[in-house]
Coordinates of C-alpha atoms in Angstrom, one line a residue:
M1 CA -68.8 -23.0 -62.3
H2 CA -65.3 -21.5 -62.6
R3 CA -64.0 -24.2 -60.2
S4 CA -65.6 -26.9 -62.2
L5 CA -64.0 -25.6 -65.4
S6 CA -60.6 -25.4 -63.8
R7 CA -60.8 -29.1 -62.7
K8 CA -61.4 -30.4 -66.2
N9 CA -58.4 -31.6 -68.3
K10 CA -57.1 -29.1 -70.8
G11 CA -58.2 -29.9 -74.4
S12 CA -60.9 -32.3 -73.3
K13 CA -64.4 -32.3 -74.6
N14 CA -65.8 -31.9 -71.0
R15 CA -63.7 -28.8 -70.5
E16 CA -65.0 -27.3 -73.7
E17 CA -68.6 -28.0 -72.7
A18 CA -68.0 -26.4 -69.3
R19 CA -66.4 -23.4 -70.9
I20 CA -69.3 -22.9 -73.2
Q21 CA -71.8 -23.3 -70.3
L22 CA -69.8 -20.8 -68.2
A23 CA -69.8 -18.3 -71.1
G24 CA -73.5 -18.7 -71.4
M25 CA -74.0 -17.9 -67.7
D26 CA -71.7 -14.9 -68.0
N27 CA -73.7 -13.7 -71.0
H28 CA -77.0 -14.2 -69.1
I29 CA -75.7 -12.2 -66.1
S30 CA -74.5 -9.4 -68.4
N31 CA -77.9 -9.3 -70.1
Q32 CA -79.6 -9.0 -66.6
R33 CA -77.4 -6.1 -65.6
N34 CA -78.0 -4.3 -68.9
D35 CA -81.7 -4.9 -68.6
F36 CA -81.8 -3.5 -65.1
T37 CA -79.8 -0.3 -66.0
Q38 CA -82.0 0.2 -69.1
K39 CA -85.2 -0.1 -67.1
L40 CA -84.0 2.1 -64.2
S41 CA -82.7 4.8 -66.5
N42 CA -86.0 4.8 -68.4
K43 CA -87.9 5.1 -65.1
L44 CA -85.8 8.0 -63.9
I45 CA -86.0 9.9 -67.2
K46 CA -89.8 9.5 -67.3
E47 CA -90.4 10.5 -63.7
Y48 CA -87.9 13.4 -63.4
N49 CA -87.0 16.5 -65.5
F50 CA -83.7 17.0 -63.6
I51 CA -81.3 14.4 -62.3
A52 CA -78.2 15.2 -60.3
F53 CA -75.5 12.7 -59.5
E54 CA -72.0 12.5 -58.2
D55 CA -69.1 12.7 -60.7
L56 CA -67.5 9.6 -59.3
N57 CA -64.2 8.2 -60.6
I58 CA -65.4 4.6 -60.8
N59 CA -62.1 3.3 -62.1
N60 CA -60.4 4.4 -58.9
M61 CA -63.2 3.1 -56.7
V62 CA -62.8 -0.4 -58.0
K63 CA -59.2 -0.5 -56.9
N64 CA -60.5 -1.1 -53.4
H65 CA -60.7 -4.9 -53.4
K66 CA -63.4 -4.9 -50.7
L67 CA -65.8 -2.8 -52.8
A68 CA -64.8 -3.6 -56.4
K69 CA -67.2 -6.6 -56.9
S70 CA -70.2 -4.7 -55.5
I71 CA -69.4 -1.6 -57.6
E72 CA -69.0 -3.6 -60.8
D73 CA -72.0 -5.7 -60.1
A74 CA -74.1 -2.6 -59.7
S75 CA -72.9 -1.3 -63.1
W76 CA -72.7 2.3 -62.0
G77 CA -70.8 3.4 -65.1
S78 CA -73.3 1.8 -67.4
L79 CA -76.2 3.3 -65.5
I80 CA -74.8 6.8 -65.6
K81 CA -74.1 6.5 -69.4
D82 CA -77.7 5.3 -70.0
I83 CA -79.1 8.2 -67.9
I84 CA -77.0 10.8 -69.8
Y85 CA -77.9 9.4 -73.2
K86 CA -81.6 9.2 -72.4
A87 CA -81.7 12.6 -70.7
E88 CA -80.2 14.2 -73.8
S89 CA -82.5 12.4 -76.1
A90 CA -85.6 13.3 -74.1
G91 CA -84.6 16.9 -73.5
K92 CA -84.2 16.5 -69.8
S93 CA -81.4 18.0 -67.7
Y94 CA -78.7 16.3 -65.6
L95 CA -75.8 17.6 -63.7
K96 CA -72.7 16.0 -62.2
V97 CA -71.6 17.4 -58.9
N98 CA -68.3 17.0 -57.0
P99 CA -68.6 14.0 -54.7
K100 CA -66.4 15.6 -52.0
Y101 CA -68.0 15.4 -48.6
T102 CA -71.5 14.6 -49.9
S103 CA -72.0 11.8 -47.4
M104 CA -70.0 13.5 -44.6
K105 CA -71.7 16.9 -44.6
C106 CA -74.8 17.5 -42.7
S107 CA -77.6 18.4 -45.0
K108 CA -79.2 20.7 -42.5
C109 CA -76.3 22.8 -41.1
G110 CA -73.3 21.9 -43.3
N111 CA -71.1 20.5 -40.5
I112 CA -68.6 17.9 -41.8
K113 CA -68.2 14.8 -39.8
N114 CA -64.9 13.2 -40.7
D115 CA -65.2 10.1 -38.5
L116 CA -67.8 8.3 -40.6
T117 CA -67.1 4.8 -41.9
L118 CA -68.9 2.8 -44.6
D119 CA -70.5 0.8 -41.8
D120 CA -72.3 3.8 -40.4
R121 CA -75.8 3.7 -42.1
T122 CA -77.3 6.7 -40.2
Y123 CA -75.9 10.2 -40.1
H124 CA -76.1 12.0 -36.7
C125 CA -74.9 15.6 -36.6
D126 CA -73.3 16.6 -33.4
V127 CA -73.9 20.3 -34.1
C128 CA -77.6 20.5 -35.0
G129 CA -78.7 17.1 -33.7
I130 CA -80.3 15.8 -36.9
T131 CA -80.4 12.0 -37.3
I132 CA -81.1 10.8 -40.9
D133 CA -80.3 7.9 -43.1
R134 CA -76.8 8.3 -44.6
D135 CA -77.9 7.8 -48.2
L136 CA -80.8 10.2 -47.9
N137 CA -78.4 12.8 -46.3
A138 CA -76.0 12.3 -49.2
A139 CA -78.9 12.6 -51.8
I140 CA -80.0 15.9 -50.2
N141 CA -76.4 17.2 -50.3
I142 CA -76.0 16.2 -54.0
L143 CA -79.3 18.0 -54.9
N144 CA -78.3 21.1 -52.9
D145 CA -74.8 21.1 -54.6
A146 CA -76.5 20.8 -58.0
I147 CA -78.9 23.7 -57.2
D148 CA -75.9 25.8 -56.0
K149 CA -74.0 25.0 -59.2
I150 CA -77.0 25.9 -61.4
F151 CA -77.5 29.2 -59.4
K152 CA -73.8 30.1 -59.8
M153 CA -74.0 29.4 -63.6
F154 CA -77.1 31.5 -63.8
I155 CA -75.5 34.5 -61.9
I156 CA -72.3 34.3 -64.0
K157 CA -74.3 34.1 -67.2
H158 CA -76.4 37.1 -66.3
K159 CA -73.4 39.1 -65.0
K160 CA -71.9 38.9 -68.4
K161 CA -75.1 40.4 -69.9
S162 CA -75.3 43.3 -67.4
R163 CA -74.3 46.5 -69.1
H164 CA -74.8 48.9 -66.2
G165 CA -73.0 47.1 -63.4
L166 CA -76.4 46.5 -61.7
S167 CA -77.2 43.3 -59.8
P168 CA -77.9 40.6 -62.4
I169 CA -81.3 39.8 -60.9
L170 CA -82.3 43.5 -61.1
C171 CA -81.1 43.9 -64.7
P172 CA -83.9 44.6 -67.2

């Protein structure tokens, strides 16, 4: 459609019609993306009380020309904003975790495998021998990191309340 528009003579009626048609298609695609993110965020908020996700810097990720179109088409930023808004409205919890090593770290033993590429779709740990889907491995690591972060916040919060120097879990 873009190519067709570029072939039309500037200022012609055909060009204006092609421009309007292209704008309509762009609007339709935008509505489809928005509808998808709304429905997915609704589903996640209804099904789960806690959602953990990576605190990704999407603006830096789209600088990679090989991934930019896919990332923008998936509307990651919009999906995250929708989840946060709906989680807060529904009284559900969410947590952003540091994305460092989430897909490179073994979810079983913690070994970090630095030689992974984006083409590797399965994760095989050389230390413990686990073989698992790369995305599932990353999801487990994200959840584990979120649980660790919550646990550390809980301990710090309770240490401040401790008056006797006892272990926070043992405090009355």
